[in-house]
PDB file of C-alpha atoms in Angstrom:
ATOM      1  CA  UNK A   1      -4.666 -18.874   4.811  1.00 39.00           C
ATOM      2  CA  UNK A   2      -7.696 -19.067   2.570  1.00 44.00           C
ATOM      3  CA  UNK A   3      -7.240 -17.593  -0.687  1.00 52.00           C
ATOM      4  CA  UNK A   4      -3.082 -16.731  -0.379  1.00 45.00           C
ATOM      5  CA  UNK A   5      -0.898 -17.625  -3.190  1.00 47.00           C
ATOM      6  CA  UNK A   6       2.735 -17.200  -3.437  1.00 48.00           C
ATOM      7  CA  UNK A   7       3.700 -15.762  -6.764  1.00 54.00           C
ATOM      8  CA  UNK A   8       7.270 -15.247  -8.373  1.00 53.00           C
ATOM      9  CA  UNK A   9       8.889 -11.615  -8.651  1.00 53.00           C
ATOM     10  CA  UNK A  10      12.235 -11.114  -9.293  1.00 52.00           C
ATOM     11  CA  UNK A  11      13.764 -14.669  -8.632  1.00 48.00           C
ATOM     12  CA  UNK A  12      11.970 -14.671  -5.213  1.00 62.00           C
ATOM     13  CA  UNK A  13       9.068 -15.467  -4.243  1.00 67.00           C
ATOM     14  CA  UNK A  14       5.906 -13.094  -2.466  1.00 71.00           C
ATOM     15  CA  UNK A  15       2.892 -13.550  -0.575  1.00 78.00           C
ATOM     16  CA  UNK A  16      -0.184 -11.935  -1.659  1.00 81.00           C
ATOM     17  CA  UNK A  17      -3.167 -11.623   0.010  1.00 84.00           C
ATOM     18  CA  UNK A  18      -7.183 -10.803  -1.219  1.00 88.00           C
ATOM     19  CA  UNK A  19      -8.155  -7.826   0.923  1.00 87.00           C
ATOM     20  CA  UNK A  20     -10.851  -5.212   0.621  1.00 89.00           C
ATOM     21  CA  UNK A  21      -9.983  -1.928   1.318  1.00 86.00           C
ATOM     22  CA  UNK A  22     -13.081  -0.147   2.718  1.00 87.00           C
ATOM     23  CA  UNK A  23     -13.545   3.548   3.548  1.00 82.00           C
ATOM     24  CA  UNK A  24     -16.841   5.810   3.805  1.00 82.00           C
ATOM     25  CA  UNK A  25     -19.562   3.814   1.826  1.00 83.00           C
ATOM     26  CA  UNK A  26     -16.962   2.261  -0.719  1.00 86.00           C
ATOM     27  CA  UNK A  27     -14.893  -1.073  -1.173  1.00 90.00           C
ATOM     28  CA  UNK A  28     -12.240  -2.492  -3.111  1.00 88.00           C
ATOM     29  CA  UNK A  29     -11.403  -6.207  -3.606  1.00 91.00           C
ATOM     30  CA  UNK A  30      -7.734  -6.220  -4.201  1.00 88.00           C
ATOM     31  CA  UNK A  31      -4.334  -8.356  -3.847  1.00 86.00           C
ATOM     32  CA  UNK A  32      -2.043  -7.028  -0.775  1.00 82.00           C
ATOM     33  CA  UNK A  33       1.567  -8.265  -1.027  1.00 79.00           C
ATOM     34  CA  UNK A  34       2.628  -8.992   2.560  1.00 77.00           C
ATOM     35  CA  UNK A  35       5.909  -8.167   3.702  1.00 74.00           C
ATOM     36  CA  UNK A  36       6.953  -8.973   7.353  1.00 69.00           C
ATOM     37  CA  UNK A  37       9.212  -6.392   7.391  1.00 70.00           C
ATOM     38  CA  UNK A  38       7.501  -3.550   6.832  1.00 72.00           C
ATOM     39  CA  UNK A  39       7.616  -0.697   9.568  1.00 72.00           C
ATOM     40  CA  UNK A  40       3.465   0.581   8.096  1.00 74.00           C
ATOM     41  CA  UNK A  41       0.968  -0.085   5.285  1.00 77.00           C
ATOM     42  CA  UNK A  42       1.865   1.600   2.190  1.00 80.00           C
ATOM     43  CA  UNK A  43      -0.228   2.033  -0.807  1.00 81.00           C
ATOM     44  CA  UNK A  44       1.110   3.475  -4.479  1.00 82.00           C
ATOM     45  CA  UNK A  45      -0.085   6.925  -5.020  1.00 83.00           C
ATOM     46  CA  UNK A  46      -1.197   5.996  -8.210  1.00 88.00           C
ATOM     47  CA  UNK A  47      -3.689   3.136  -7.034  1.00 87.00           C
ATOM     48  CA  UNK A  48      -4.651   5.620  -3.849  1.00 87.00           C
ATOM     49  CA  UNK A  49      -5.794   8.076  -7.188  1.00 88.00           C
ATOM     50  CA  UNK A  50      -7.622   5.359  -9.386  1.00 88.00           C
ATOM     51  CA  UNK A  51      -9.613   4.180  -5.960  1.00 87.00           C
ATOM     52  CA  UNK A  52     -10.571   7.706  -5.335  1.00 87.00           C
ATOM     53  CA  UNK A  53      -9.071   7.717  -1.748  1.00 87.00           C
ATOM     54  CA  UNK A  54      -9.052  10.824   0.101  1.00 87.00           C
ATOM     55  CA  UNK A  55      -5.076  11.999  -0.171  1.00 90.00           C
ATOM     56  CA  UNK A  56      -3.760  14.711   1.911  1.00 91.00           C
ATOM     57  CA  UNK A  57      -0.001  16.277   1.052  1.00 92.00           C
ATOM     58  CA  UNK A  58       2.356  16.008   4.380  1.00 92.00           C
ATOM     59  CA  UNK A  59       4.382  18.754   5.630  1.00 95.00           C
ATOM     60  CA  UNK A  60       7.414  16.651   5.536  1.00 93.00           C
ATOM     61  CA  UNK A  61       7.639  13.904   3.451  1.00 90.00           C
ATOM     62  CA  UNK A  62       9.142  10.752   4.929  1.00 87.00           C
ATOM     63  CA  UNK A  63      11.871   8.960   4.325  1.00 87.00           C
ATOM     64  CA  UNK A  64      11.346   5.330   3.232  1.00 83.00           C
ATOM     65  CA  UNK A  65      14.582   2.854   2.662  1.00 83.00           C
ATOM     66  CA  UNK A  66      15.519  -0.866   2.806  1.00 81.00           C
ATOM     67  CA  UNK A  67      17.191  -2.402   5.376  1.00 80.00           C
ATOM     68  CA  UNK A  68      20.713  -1.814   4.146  1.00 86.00           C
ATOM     69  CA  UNK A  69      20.143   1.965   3.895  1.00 85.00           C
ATOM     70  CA  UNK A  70      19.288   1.974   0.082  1.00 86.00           C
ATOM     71  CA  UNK A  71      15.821   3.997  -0.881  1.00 83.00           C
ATOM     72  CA  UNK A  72      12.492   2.063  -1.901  1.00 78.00           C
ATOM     73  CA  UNK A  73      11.268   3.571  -4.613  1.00 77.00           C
ATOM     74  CA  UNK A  74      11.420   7.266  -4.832  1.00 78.00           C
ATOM     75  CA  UNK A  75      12.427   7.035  -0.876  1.00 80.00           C
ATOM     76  CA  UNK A  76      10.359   8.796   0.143  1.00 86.00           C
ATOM     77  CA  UNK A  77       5.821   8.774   1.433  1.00 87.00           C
ATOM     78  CA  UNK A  78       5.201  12.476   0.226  1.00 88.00           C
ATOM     79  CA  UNK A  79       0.912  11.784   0.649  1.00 89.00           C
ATOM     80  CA  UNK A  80      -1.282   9.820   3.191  1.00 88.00           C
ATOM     81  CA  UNK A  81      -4.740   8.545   2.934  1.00 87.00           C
ATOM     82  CA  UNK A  82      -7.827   9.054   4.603  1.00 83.00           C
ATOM     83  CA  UNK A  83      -8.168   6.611   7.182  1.00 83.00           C
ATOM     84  CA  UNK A  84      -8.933   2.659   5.505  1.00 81.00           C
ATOM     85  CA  UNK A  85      -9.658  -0.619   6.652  1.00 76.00           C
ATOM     86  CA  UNK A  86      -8.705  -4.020   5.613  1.00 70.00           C
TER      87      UNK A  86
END
């Protein structure tokens, strides 16, 4: 993997990724953090708003939790994006 680097977080380690996230007429050079055990591709709400991504509201957010049960994060996706590409 060209370009991967495995950074510390937490006492364990991650692997991140350069990607470009392209949609419309615009790109983004960024670093994804891979994780093999994610059920989708999720993207803060707050980077989806400083990249100007198209965000629609869902009818029913969904919930979002580790494998033990516990919620990520606020536990729940409560936006989605206009289509991207990596």
């Amino acid at each position: 993997m060209t370009g991967a680097t495995l950074t510390p977080s937490d006492s364990t380690l991650c692997l991140q990724l350069p990607v470009t996230i392209s949609w419309e007429h615009q790109q983004h050079p960024l670093e994804a953090l891979v994780d093999s055990g994610a059920a989708g591709n999720f993207l803060d709400l707050t980077l989806a708003s400083r990249l100007q991504l198209p965000i629609t509201s869902l009818d029913h957010p969904l919930s979002v939790t580790a494998l033990d049960g516990r919620p990520l994060g606020r536990g729940t996706v409560t936006h989605i994006t206009a289509p991207v590409y990596f």
